Amino acid sequence: MLNLENWILDLWIIATASLVAASCAMVGVFLILRRQALMGDAISHSVLLGIVLAYLLAGTNTLWVMLTGAVIIGLLTAWLSESLHKVSRLQSDASIGIVFTLFFSIGVILVSLYTGHIDLDQECVLYGEIAFVPFDTVIWGDMETGTDLGPRAFWLILIVFSLVAFSITLGFERLKTVTFHPSLAVSLGINITFWHYFLMTLVSMTTVASFEAVGAILVVALLIIPASSAYLLASSLKRMLWLAVAYSQGSVWIGYALSYWLDSSIAASIAVSAGALLALTLLVIQIRKWIQQQHYAKQLQSGESA
């Protein structure tokens, strides 16, 4: 017999996961095209320090305090990584690795030191737990008689998703020019530095909003894998964005079904599904290439026979 309450809980989980995956996929497209996939990894880990510092300094875990702290540290990560690369002989990936592991380690130490004062759990930060999302809700009005508006994580990622979608729509042409033709962008007077840090801000906000659902480690999978799958098929930026979102939603639905079947972690199952879809895409592309090669070989043989 179907339980309506369980269905509602499942719908909140899937809706939250869908928004997380779509937000990550959209910003992930630009990280892949700009060859900054490692930067997404870096920011997703280093923002932990921003969240902890914001909480310790402000004494509250409200949305805007956490976002502000995370965005500042996210931008600082991008700036320090580039600066370290420019002033030293270190490669770009080495600079990014040094900065984000340092920031993430300091964040973990602070969480350990102030465990009794910070409403953060190390395992929750690393792995997330989207199954618990429906139980932390927003109440409109009095706590006892007010209206339950649904999970706090859902409304948080909905706001961030709207901001990301609106920002990309509004700045689409400039982001496209900066991504594909940076020299042309400079000649047209487009501020490349501004749009770089604008993208890093979107990555930071998306990462913070995704923390509670999928954790710092798995958010990297949602930033990179759906966008990479879309990259293999897309012929334009718009098509790649739509494909990345489609792949992300497929990962959520397949992953949720897989976790239900195996009784395992939802977030991990979603990440595994994203990887499986990427592998399936690669397989289909290779099969299509093989069929085309066979077709051309037959045409060549028939031409020689004639």
PDB file of C-alpha atoms in Angstrom:
ATOM      1  CA  MET A   1       0.000   0.000   0.000  1.00  0.00           C
ATOM      2  CA  LEU A   2       1.327   3.401  -1.019  1.00  0.00           C
ATOM      3  CA  ASN A   3       2.121   5.841   1.769  1.00  0.00           C
ATOM      4  CA  LEU A   4       1.325   9.443   0.782  1.00  0.00           C
ATOM      5  CA  GLU A   5       3.659  10.908   3.393  1.00  0.00           C
ATOM      6  CA  ASN A   6       6.600   8.873   2.083  1.00  0.00           C
ATOM      7  CA  TRP A   7       5.788   9.919  -1.481  1.00  0.00           C
ATOM      8  CA  ILE A   8       5.889  13.581  -0.448  1.00  0.00           C
ATOM      9  CA  LEU A   9       9.250  13.069   1.267  1.00  0.00           C
ATOM     10  CA  ASP A  10      10.594  11.361  -1.861  1.00  0.00           C
ATOM     11  CA  LEU A  11       9.367  14.205  -4.044  1.00  0.00           C
ATOM     12  CA  TRP A  12      11.129  16.796  -1.869  1.00  0.00           C
ATOM     13  CA  ILE A  13      14.364  14.793  -2.095  1.00  0.00           C
ATOM     14  CA  ILE A  14      14.139  14.406  -5.877  1.00  0.00           C
ATOM     15  CA  ALA A  15      13.186  18.058  -6.372  1.00  0.00           C
ATOM     16  CA  THR A  16      16.136  19.221  -4.265  1.00  0.00           C
ATOM     17  CA  ALA A  17      18.544  16.858  -6.028  1.00  0.00           C
ATOM     18  CA  SER A  18      17.256  17.976  -9.446  1.00  0.00           C
ATOM     19  CA  LEU A  19      17.886  21.644  -8.645  1.00  0.00           C
ATOM     20  CA  VAL A  20      21.352  20.871  -7.247  1.00  0.00           C
ATOM     21  CA  ALA A  21      22.263  18.840 -10.334  1.00  0.00           C
ATOM     22  CA  ALA A  22      20.909  21.428 -12.793  1.00  0.00           C
ATOM     23  CA  SER A  23      22.719  24.313 -11.066  1.00  0.00           C
ATOM     24  CA  CYS A  24      26.004  22.396 -11.003  1.00  0.00           C
ATOM     25  CA  ALA A  25      25.603  21.350 -14.645  1.00  0.00           C
ATOM     26  CA  MET A  26      25.106  24.928 -15.882  1.00  0.00           C
ATOM     27  CA  VAL A  27      28.199  26.377 -14.194  1.00  0.00           C
ATOM     28  CA  GLY A  28      30.097  23.146 -14.930  1.00  0.00           C
ATOM     29  CA  VAL A  29      29.706  23.744 -18.675  1.00  0.00           C
ATOM     30  CA  PHE A  30      31.801  26.905 -18.461  1.00  0.00           C
ATOM     31  CA  LEU A  31      34.388  25.233 -16.197  1.00  0.00           C
ATOM     32  CA  ILE A  32      34.838  22.438 -18.764  1.00  0.00           C
ATOM     33  CA  LEU A  33      35.029  24.787 -21.750  1.00  0.00           C
ATOM     34  CA  ARG A  34      37.525  27.066 -19.965  1.00  0.00           C
ATOM     35  CA  ARG A  35      39.587  24.028 -18.866  1.00  0.00           C
ATOM     36  CA  GLN A  36      39.032  24.949 -15.216  1.00  0.00           C
ATOM     37  CA  ALA A  37      37.509  21.714 -13.967  1.00  0.00           C
ATOM     38  CA  LEU A  38      40.075  21.554 -11.162  1.00  0.00           C
ATOM     39  CA  MET A  39      39.055  25.048 -10.081  1.00  0.00           C
ATOM     40  CA  GLY A  40      35.531  23.751  -9.446  1.00  0.00           C
ATOM     41  CA  ASP A  41      37.017  21.010  -7.289  1.00  0.00           C
ATOM     42  CA  ALA A  42      39.108  23.592  -5.459  1.00  0.00           C
ATOM     43  CA  ILE A  43      36.245  25.963  -4.709  1.00  0.00           C
ATOM     44  CA  SER A  44      33.896  23.155  -3.665  1.00  0.00           C
ATOM     45  CA  HIS A  45      36.374  22.194  -0.937  1.00  0.00           C
ATOM     46  CA  SER A  46      37.778  25.558   0.125  1.00  0.00           C
ATOM     47  CA  VAL A  47      34.364  27.170   0.727  1.00  0.00           C
ATOM     48  CA  LEU A  48      34.150  25.048   3.870  1.00  0.00           C
ATOM     49  CA  LEU A  49      36.589  27.496   5.447  1.00  0.00           C
ATOM     50  CA  GLY A  50      34.367  30.407   4.414  1.00  0.00           C
ATOM     51  CA  ILE A  51      31.273  28.793   5.931  1.00  0.00           C
ATOM     52  CA  VAL A  52      33.013  28.058   9.240  1.00  0.00           C
ATOM     53  CA  LEU A  53      34.607  31.516   9.503  1.00  0.00           C
ATOM     54  CA  ALA A  54      31.312  33.216   8.644  1.00  0.00           C
ATOM     55  CA  TYR A  55      29.539  31.233  11.350  1.00  0.00           C
ATOM     56  CA  LEU A  56      32.217  31.913  13.974  1.00  0.00           C
ATOM     57  CA  LEU A  57      32.375  35.638  13.212  1.00  0.00           C
ATOM     58  CA  ALA A  58      28.646  36.294  12.803  1.00  0.00           C
ATOM     59  CA  GLY A  59      27.360  33.701  15.272  1.00  0.00           C
ATOM     60  CA  THR A  60      24.542  32.677  12.957  1.00  0.00           C
ATOM     61  CA  ASN A  61      23.983  30.178  10.161  1.00  0.00           C
ATOM     62  CA  THR A  62      21.576  32.272   8.125  1.00  0.00           C
ATOM     63  CA  LEU A  63      21.642  31.900   4.363  1.00  0.00           C
ATOM     64  CA  TRP A  64      23.235  35.208   3.441  1.00  0.00           C
ATOM     65  CA  VAL A  65      25.969  34.964   6.081  1.00  0.00           C
ATOM     66  CA  MET A  66      27.004  31.522   4.829  1.00  0.00           C
ATOM     67  CA  LEU A  67      26.839  32.560   1.179  1.00  0.00           C
ATOM     68  CA  THR A  68      28.892  35.687   1.807  1.00  0.00           C
ATOM     69  CA  GLY A  69      31.610  33.773   3.655  1.00  0.00           C
ATOM     70  CA  ALA A  70      31.715  31.042   0.998  1.00  0.00           C
ATOM     71  CA  VAL A  71      31.827  33.461  -1.925  1.00  0.00           C
ATOM     72  CA  ILE A  72      34.667  35.479  -0.354  1.00  0.00           C
ATOM     73  CA  ILE A  73      36.781  32.362   0.252  1.00  0.00           C
ATOM     74  CA  GLY A  74      35.862  30.985  -3.190  1.00  0.00           C
ATOM     75  CA  LEU A  75      37.073  34.156  -4.887  1.00  0.00           C
ATOM     76  CA  LEU A  76      40.154  34.213  -2.654  1.00  0.00           C
ATOM     77  CA  THR A  77      40.916  30.638  -3.749  1.00  0.00           C
ATOM     78  CA  ALA A  78      40.743  31.611  -7.427  1.00  0.00           C
ATOM     79  CA  TRP A  79      42.858  34.728  -6.903  1.00  0.00           C
ATOM     80  CA  LEU A  80      45.510  33.038  -4.763  1.00  0.00           C
ATOM     81  CA  SER A  81      45.787  30.094  -7.187  1.00  0.00           C
ATOM     82  CA  GLU A  82      46.393  32.415 -10.134  1.00  0.00           C
ATOM     83  CA  SER A  83      48.783  34.619  -8.179  1.00  0.00           C
ATOM     84  CA  LEU A  84      50.829  31.645  -6.967  1.00  0.00           C
ATOM     85  CA  HIS A  85      51.029  30.374 -10.555  1.00  0.00           C
ATOM     86  CA  LYS A  86      52.179  33.766 -11.882  1.00  0.00           C
ATOM     87  CA  VAL A  87      54.808  34.584  -9.234  1.00  0.00           C
ATOM     88  CA  SER A  88      56.323  31.101  -9.073  1.00  0.00           C
ATOM     89  CA  ARG A  89      57.382  28.325 -11.423  1.00  0.00           C
ATOM     90  CA  LEU A  90      54.561  26.113 -10.206  1.00  0.00           C
ATOM     91  CA  GLN A  91      52.102  24.750 -12.740  1.00  0.00           C
ATOM     92  CA  SER A  92      48.528  25.997 -12.622  1.00  0.00           C
ATOM     93  CA  ASP A  93      47.111  22.691 -11.340  1.00  0.00           C
ATOM     94  CA  ALA A  94      49.787  22.504  -8.631  1.00  0.00           C
ATOM     95  CA  SER A  95      48.938  26.037  -7.458  1.00  0.00           C
ATOM     96  CA  ILE A  96      45.239  25.196  -7.278  1.00  0.00           C
ATOM     97  CA  GLY A  97      45.992  21.973  -5.386  1.00  0.00           C
ATOM     98  CA  ILE A  98      48.124  23.771  -2.816  1.00  0.00           C
ATOM     99  CA  VAL A  99      45.583  26.516  -2.101  1.00  0.00           C
ATOM    100  CA  PHE A 100      42.413  24.462  -1.875  1.00  0.00           C
ATOM    101  CA  THR A 101      43.902  21.652   0.225  1.00  0.00           C
ATOM    102  CA  LEU A 102      45.292  24.268   2.611  1.00  0.00           C
ATOM    103  CA  PHE A 103      41.940  26.053   2.942  1.00  0.00           C
ATOM    104  CA  PHE A 104      39.997  22.814   3.240  1.00  0.00           C
ATOM    105  CA  SER A 105      42.367  21.495   5.932  1.00  0.00           C
ATOM    106  CA  ILE A 106      42.033  24.695   7.962  1.00  0.00           C
ATOM    107  CA  GLY A 107      38.238  24.401   7.636  1.00  0.00           C
ATOM    108  CA  VAL A 108      38.287  20.801   8.898  1.00  0.00           C
ATOM    109  CA  ILE A 109      40.495  21.805  11.849  1.00  0.00           C
ATOM    110  CA  LEU A 110      38.124  24.644  12.782  1.00  0.00           C
ATOM    111  CA  VAL A 111      35.127  22.297  12.575  1.00  0.00           C
ATOM    112  CA  SER A 112      36.960  19.874  14.889  1.00  0.00           C
ATOM    113  CA  LEU A 113      37.945  22.595  17.353  1.00  0.00           C
ATOM    114  CA  TYR A 114      34.514  24.213  17.544  1.00  0.00           C
ATOM    115  CA  THR A 115      32.323  21.133  17.118  1.00  0.00           C
ATOM    116  CA  GLY A 116      30.155  22.216  20.045  1.00  0.00           C
ATOM    117  CA  HIS A 117      29.592  25.692  18.564  1.00  0.00           C
ATOM    118  CA  ILE A 118      29.238  24.944  14.852  1.00  0.00           C
ATOM    119  CA  ASP A 119      26.195  23.233  13.390  1.00  0.00           C
ATOM    120  CA  LEU A 120      28.365  21.335  10.910  1.00  0.00           C
ATOM    121  CA  ASP A 121      29.384  17.713  10.828  1.00  0.00           C
ATOM    122  CA  GLN A 122      32.571  16.664   8.997  1.00  0.00           C
ATOM    123  CA  GLU A 123      30.932  13.624   7.413  1.00  0.00           C
ATOM    124  CA  CYS A 124      27.918  15.722   6.409  1.00  0.00           C
ATOM    125  CA  VAL A 125      30.255  18.288   4.820  1.00  0.00           C
ATOM    126  CA  LEU A 126      32.217  15.637   2.936  1.00  0.00           C
ATOM    127  CA  TYR A 127      29.443  13.274   1.883  1.00  0.00           C
ATOM    128  CA  GLY A 128      26.164  15.139   2.484  1.00  0.00           C
ATOM    129  CA  GLU A 129      22.926  13.393   3.314  1.00  0.00           C
ATOM    130  CA  ILE A 130      20.069  14.340   1.086  1.00  0.00           C
ATOM    131  CA  ALA A 131      17.768  11.784   2.720  1.00  0.00           C
ATOM    132  CA  PHE A 132      17.530  14.076   5.774  1.00  0.00           C
ATOM    133  CA  VAL A 133      16.711  17.196   3.728  1.00  0.00           C
ATOM    134  CA  PRO A 134      12.868  16.944   4.135  1.00  0.00           C
ATOM    135  CA  PHE A 135      13.132  17.049   7.936  1.00  0.00           C
ATOM    136  CA  ASP A 136      14.724  20.532   8.180  1.00  0.00           C
ATOM    137  CA  THR A 137      11.836  22.719   7.038  1.00  0.00           C
ATOM    138  CA  VAL A 138      10.955  26.397   6.821  1.00  0.00           C
ATOM    139  CA  ILE A 139       8.011  27.399   9.003  1.00  0.00           C
ATOM    140  CA  TRP A 140       5.982  30.473   8.053  1.00  0.00           C
ATOM    141  CA  GLY A 141       4.743  32.087  11.272  1.00  0.00           C
ATOM    142  CA  ASP A 142       4.697  30.555  14.742  1.00  0.00           C
ATOM    143  CA  MET A 143       6.645  27.311  15.269  1.00  0.00           C
ATOM    144  CA  GLU A 144       3.584  25.496  16.603  1.00  0.00           C
ATOM    145  CA  THR A 145       0.783  26.915  14.455  1.00  0.00           C
ATOM    146  CA  GLY A 146       2.729  28.198  11.409  1.00  0.00           C
ATOM    147  CA  THR A 147       2.664  26.821   7.869  1.00  0.00           C
ATOM    148  CA  ASP A 148       5.313  24.315   6.797  1.00  0.00           C
ATOM    149  CA  LEU A 149       6.773  25.588   3.480  1.00  0.00           C
ATOM    150  CA  GLY A 150       9.012  22.597   2.840  1.00  0.00           C
ATOM    151  CA  PRO A 151      12.720  21.800   3.219  1.00  0.00           C
ATOM    152  CA  ARG A 152      15.114  24.676   3.830  1.00  0.00           C
ATOM    153  CA  ALA A 153      17.663  23.112   1.452  1.00  0.00           C
ATOM    154  CA  PHE A 154      15.085  23.095  -1.359  1.00  0.00           C
ATOM    155  CA  TRP A 155      14.365  26.822  -1.050  1.00  0.00           C
ATOM    156  CA  LEU A 156      18.071  27.617  -0.745  1.00  0.00           C
ATOM    157  CA  ILE A 157      19.030  25.756  -3.931  1.00  0.00           C
ATOM    158  CA  LEU A 158      15.935  27.123  -5.708  1.00  0.00           C
ATOM    159  CA  ILE A 159      17.151  30.676  -5.051  1.00  0.00           C
ATOM    160  CA  VAL A 160      20.672  29.823  -6.219  1.00  0.00           C
ATOM    161  CA  PHE A 161      19.359  27.959  -9.285  1.00  0.00           C
ATOM    162  CA  SER A 162      17.279  31.019 -10.238  1.00  0.00           C
ATOM    163  CA  LEU A 163      20.299  33.308  -9.782  1.00  0.00           C
ATOM    164  CA  VAL A 164      22.538  31.033 -11.883  1.00  0.00           C
ATOM    165  CA  ALA A 165      19.964  30.636 -14.668  1.00  0.00           C
ATOM    166  CA  PHE A 166      19.225  34.382 -14.724  1.00  0.00           C
ATOM    167  CA  SER A 167      22.939  35.317 -14.671  1.00  0.00           C
ATOM    168  CA  ILE A 168      23.848  32.956 -17.515  1.00  0.00           C
ATOM    169  CA  THR A 169      20.873  34.123 -19.595  1.00  0.00           C
ATOM    170  CA  LEU A 170      21.705  37.777 -18.995  1.00  0.00           C
ATOM    171  CA  GLY A 171      25.445  37.450 -19.609  1.00  0.00           C
ATOM    172  CA  PHE A 172      25.308  34.649 -22.184  1.00  0.00           C
ATOM    173  CA  GLU A 173      26.922  36.493 -25.088  1.00  0.00           C
ATOM    174  CA  ARG A 174      29.740  37.926 -22.967  1.00  0.00           C
ATOM    175  CA  LEU A 175      30.413  34.590 -21.263  1.00  0.00           C
ATOM    176  CA  LYS A 176      30.450  32.948 -24.697  1.00  0.00           C
ATOM    177  CA  THR A 177      32.911  35.484 -26.107  1.00  0.00           C
ATOM    178  CA  VAL A 178      35.196  35.329 -23.062  1.00  0.00           C
ATOM    179  CA  THR A 179      35.139  31.519 -23.117  1.00  0.00           C
ATOM    180  CA  PHE A 180      35.782  30.913 -26.833  1.00  0.00           C
ATOM    181  CA  HIS A 181      37.497  34.112 -28.001  1.00  0.00           C
ATOM    182  CA  PRO A 182      39.312  35.858 -25.116  1.00  0.00           C
ATOM    183  CA  SER A 183      41.409  37.984 -27.489  1.00  0.00           C
ATOM    184  CA  LEU A 184      38.279  39.174 -29.300  1.00  0.00           C
ATOM    185  CA  ALA A 185      36.678  39.908 -25.931  1.00  0.00           C
ATOM    186  CA  VAL A 186      39.596  42.161 -24.994  1.00  0.00           C
ATOM    187  CA  SER A 187      39.395  43.995 -28.319  1.00  0.00           C
ATOM    188  CA  LEU A 188      35.652  44.537 -27.768  1.00  0.00           C
ATOM    189  CA  GLY A 189      36.307  46.033 -24.341  1.00  0.00           C
ATOM    190  CA  ILE A 190      34.855  43.125 -22.374  1.00  0.00           C
ATOM    191  CA  ASN A 191      36.424  42.860 -18.933  1.00  0.00           C
ATOM    192  CA  ILE A 192      37.748  39.283 -18.859  1.00  0.00           C
ATOM    193  CA  THR A 193      38.774  39.511 -15.194  1.00  0.00           C
ATOM    194  CA  PHE A 194      35.277  40.563 -14.154  1.00  0.00           C
ATOM    195  CA  TRP A 195      33.610  37.669 -15.990  1.00  0.00           C
ATOM    196  CA  HIS A 196      36.165  35.198 -14.611  1.00  0.00           C
ATOM    197  CA  TYR A 197      35.369  36.150 -11.016  1.00  0.00           C
ATOM    198  CA  PHE A 198      31.680  36.403 -11.882  1.00  0.00           C
ATOM    199  CA  LEU A 199      31.799  32.708 -12.887  1.00  0.00           C
ATOM    200  CA  MET A 200      33.765  31.848  -9.734  1.00  0.00           C
ATOM    201  CA  THR A 201      31.046  33.570  -7.672  1.00  0.00           C
ATOM    202  CA  LEU A 202      28.382  31.411  -9.316  1.00  0.00           C
ATOM    203  CA  VAL A 203      30.464  28.288  -8.644  1.00  0.00           C
ATOM    204  CA  SER A 204      30.882  29.280  -4.975  1.00  0.00           C
ATOM    205  CA  MET A 205      27.158  29.937  -4.446  1.00  0.00           C
ATOM    206  CA  THR A 206      26.183  26.696  -6.178  1.00  0.00           C
ATOM    207  CA  THR A 207      28.654  24.724  -4.120  1.00  0.00           C
ATOM    208  CA  VAL A 208      27.418  26.119  -0.795  1.00  0.00           C
ATOM    209  CA  ALA A 209      23.792  25.457  -1.669  1.00  0.00           C
ATOM    210  CA  SER A 210      24.712  21.884  -2.662  1.00  0.00           C
ATOM    211  CA  PHE A 211      26.705  21.101   0.478  1.00  0.00           C
ATOM    212  CA  GLU A 212      23.818  19.844   2.573  1.00  0.00           C
ATOM    213  CA  ALA A 213      22.493  17.643  -0.217  1.00  0.00           C
ATOM    214  CA  VAL A 214      25.539  15.959  -1.728  1.00  0.00           C
ATOM    215  CA  GLY A 215      28.582  17.125   0.252  1.00  0.00           C
ATOM    216  CA  ALA A 216      31.873  18.655  -0.839  1.00  0.00           C
ATOM    217  CA  ILE A 217      33.193  15.592  -2.643  1.00  0.00           C
ATOM    218  CA  LEU A 218      30.173  14.592  -4.687  1.00  0.00           C
ATOM    219  CA  VAL A 219      29.363  18.143  -5.757  1.00  0.00           C
ATOM    220  CA  VAL A 220      32.504  17.925  -7.896  1.00  0.00           C
ATOM    221  CA  ALA A 221      30.965  15.002  -9.775  1.00  0.00           C
ATOM    222  CA  LEU A 222      27.859  17.026 -10.559  1.00  0.00           C
ATOM    223  CA  LEU A 223      29.959  20.029 -11.611  1.00  0.00           C
ATOM    224  CA  ILE A 224      32.094  18.014 -14.029  1.00  0.00           C
ATOM    225  CA  ILE A 225      30.468  14.795 -15.273  1.00  0.00           C
ATOM    226  CA  PRO A 226      27.151  16.018 -16.811  1.00  0.00           C
ATOM    227  CA  ALA A 227      28.981  18.901 -18.504  1.00  0.00           C
ATOM    228  CA  SER A 228      31.649  16.498 -19.820  1.00  0.00           C
ATOM    229  CA  SER A 229      28.955  14.184 -21.233  1.00  0.00           C
ATOM    230  CA  ALA A 230      27.309  17.143 -22.947  1.00  0.00           C
ATOM    231  CA  TYR A 231      30.678  18.273 -24.341  1.00  0.00           C
ATOM    232  CA  LEU A 232      30.993  14.994 -26.246  1.00  0.00           C
ATOM    233  CA  LEU A 233      27.752  15.604 -28.150  1.00  0.00           C
ATOM    234  CA  ALA A 234      27.123  19.336 -28.323  1.00  0.00           C
ATOM    235  CA  SER A 235      27.768  21.491 -31.374  1.00  0.00           C
ATOM    236  CA  SER A 236      27.033  24.843 -29.723  1.00  0.00           C
ATOM    237  CA  LEU A 237      27.123  26.427 -26.259  1.00  0.00           C
ATOM    238  CA  LYS A 238      23.340  26.560 -25.956  1.00  0.00           C
ATOM    239  CA  ARG A 239      23.018  22.919 -26.956  1.00  0.00           C
ATOM    240  CA  MET A 240      25.741  21.971 -24.467  1.00  0.00           C
ATOM    241  CA  LEU A 241      23.920  23.774 -21.644  1.00  0.00           C
ATOM    242  CA  TRP A 242      20.641  21.994 -22.419  1.00  0.00           C
ATOM    243  CA  LEU A 243      22.373  18.624 -22.778  1.00  0.00           C
ATOM    244  CA  ALA A 244      24.248  19.102 -19.501  1.00  0.00           C
ATOM    245  CA  VAL A 245      20.997  19.835 -17.669  1.00  0.00           C
ATOM    246  CA  ALA A 246      19.355  16.807 -19.333  1.00  0.00           C
ATOM    247  CA  TYR A 247      22.254  14.560 -18.298  1.00  0.00           C
ATOM    248  CA  SER A 248      22.084  15.917 -14.748  1.00  0.00           C
ATOM    249  CA  GLN A 249      18.363  15.169 -14.496  1.00  0.00           C
ATOM    250  CA  GLY A 250      18.858  11.684 -15.910  1.00  0.00           C
ATOM    251  CA  SER A 251      21.556  11.096 -13.293  1.00  0.00           C
ATOM    252  CA  VAL A 252      19.200  12.185 -10.499  1.00  0.00           C
ATOM    253  CA  TRP A 253      16.305   9.935 -11.522  1.00  0.00           C
ATOM    254  CA  ILE A 254      18.455   6.895 -12.313  1.00  0.00           C
ATOM    255  CA  GLY A 255      20.550   7.461  -9.196  1.00  0.00           C
ATOM    256  CA  TYR A 256      17.519   7.756  -6.957  1.00  0.00           C
ATOM    257  CA  ALA A 257      16.055   4.531  -8.365  1.00  0.00           C
ATOM    258  CA  LEU A 258      19.420   2.814  -7.915  1.00  0.00           C
ATOM    259  CA  SER A 259      19.708   3.927  -4.288  1.00  0.00           C
ATOM    260  CA  TYR A 260      16.164   2.717  -3.605  1.00  0.00           C
ATOM    261  CA  TRP A 261      16.934  -0.645  -5.190  1.00  0.00           C
ATOM    262  CA  LEU A 262      20.291  -1.098  -3.397  1.00  0.00           C
ATOM    263  CA  ASP A 263      19.243   0.722  -0.193  1.00  0.00           C
ATOM    264  CA  SER A 264      22.397   2.816  -0.472  1.00  0.00           C
ATOM    265  CA  SER A 265      23.473   6.476  -0.373  1.00  0.00           C
ATOM    266  CA  ILE A 266      21.344   8.642  -2.674  1.00  0.00           C
ATOM    267  CA  ALA A 267      24.077  11.191  -3.430  1.00  0.00           C
ATOM    268  CA  ALA A 268      26.660   8.511  -4.223  1.00  0.00           C
ATOM    269  CA  SER A 269      24.176   6.673  -6.455  1.00  0.00           C
ATOM    270  CA  ILE A 270      23.490   9.896  -8.360  1.00  0.00           C
ATOM    271  CA  ALA A 271      27.229  10.408  -8.925  1.00  0.00           C
ATOM    272  CA  VAL A 272      27.644   6.796 -10.072  1.00  0.00           C
ATOM    273  CA  SER A 273      24.716   7.222 -12.470  1.00  0.00           C
ATOM    274  CA  ALA A 274      26.313  10.344 -13.907  1.00  0.00           C
ATOM    275  CA  GLY A 275      29.500   8.377 -14.528  1.00  0.00           C
ATOM    276  CA  ALA A 276      27.542   5.501 -16.079  1.00  0.00           C
ATOM    277  CA  LEU A 277      25.777   7.903 -18.462  1.00  0.00           C
ATOM    278  CA  LEU A 278      29.155   9.349 -19.476  1.00  0.00           C
ATOM    279  CA  ALA A 279      30.500   5.839 -20.125  1.00  0.00           C
ATOM    280  CA  LEU A 280      27.367   4.963 -22.124  1.00  0.00           C
ATOM    281  CA  THR A 281      27.767   8.128 -24.204  1.00  0.00           C
ATOM    282  CA  LEU A 282      31.388   7.260 -24.976  1.00  0.00           C
ATOM    283  CA  LEU A 283      30.351   3.728 -25.945  1.00  0.00           C
ATOM    284  CA  VAL A 284      27.618   4.984 -28.284  1.00  0.00           C
ATOM    285  CA  ILE A 285      30.055   7.439 -29.918  1.00  0.00           C
ATOM    286  CA  GLN A 286      32.629   4.673 -30.483  1.00  0.00           C
ATOM    287  CA  ILE A 287      29.991   2.329 -31.932  1.00  0.00           C
ATOM    288  CA  ARG A 288      28.766   5.082 -34.251  1.00  0.00           C
ATOM    289  CA  LYS A 289      32.341   5.733 -35.418  1.00  0.00           C
ATOM    290  CA  TRP A 290      32.854   2.015 -36.047  1.00  0.00           C
ATOM    291  CA  ILE A 291      29.628   1.808 -38.078  1.00  0.00           C
ATOM    292  CA  GLN A 292      30.685   4.837 -40.136  1.00  0.00           C
ATOM    293  CA  GLN A 293      34.126   3.315 -40.778  1.00  0.00           C
ATOM    294  CA  GLN A 294      32.502   0.051 -41.901  1.00  0.00           C
ATOM    295  CA  HIS A 295      30.159   1.995 -44.164  1.00  0.00           C
ATOM    296  CA  TYR A 296      33.025   3.948 -45.781  1.00  0.00           C
ATOM    297  CA  ALA A 297      35.069   0.750 -46.181  1.00  0.00           C
ATOM    298  CA  LYS A 298      32.175  -0.943 -48.028  1.00  0.00           C
ATOM    299  CA  GLN A 299      31.766   2.109 -50.268  1.00  0.00           C
ATOM    300  CA  LEU A 300      35.495   2.039 -51.039  1.00  0.00           C
ATOM    301  CA  GLN A 301      35.419  -1.676 -51.843  1.00  0.00           C
ATOM    302  CA  SER A 302      32.366  -1.321 -54.095  1.00  0.00           C
ATOM    303  CA  GLY A 303      34.069   1.599 -55.889  1.00  0.00           C
ATOM    304  CA  GLU A 304      37.239  -0.447 -56.494  1.00  0.00           C
ATOM    305  CA  SER A 305      35.156  -3.413 -57.773  1.00  0.00           C
ATOM    306  CA  ALA A 306      33.338  -1.168 -60.209  1.00  0.00           C
TER     307      ALA A 306
END
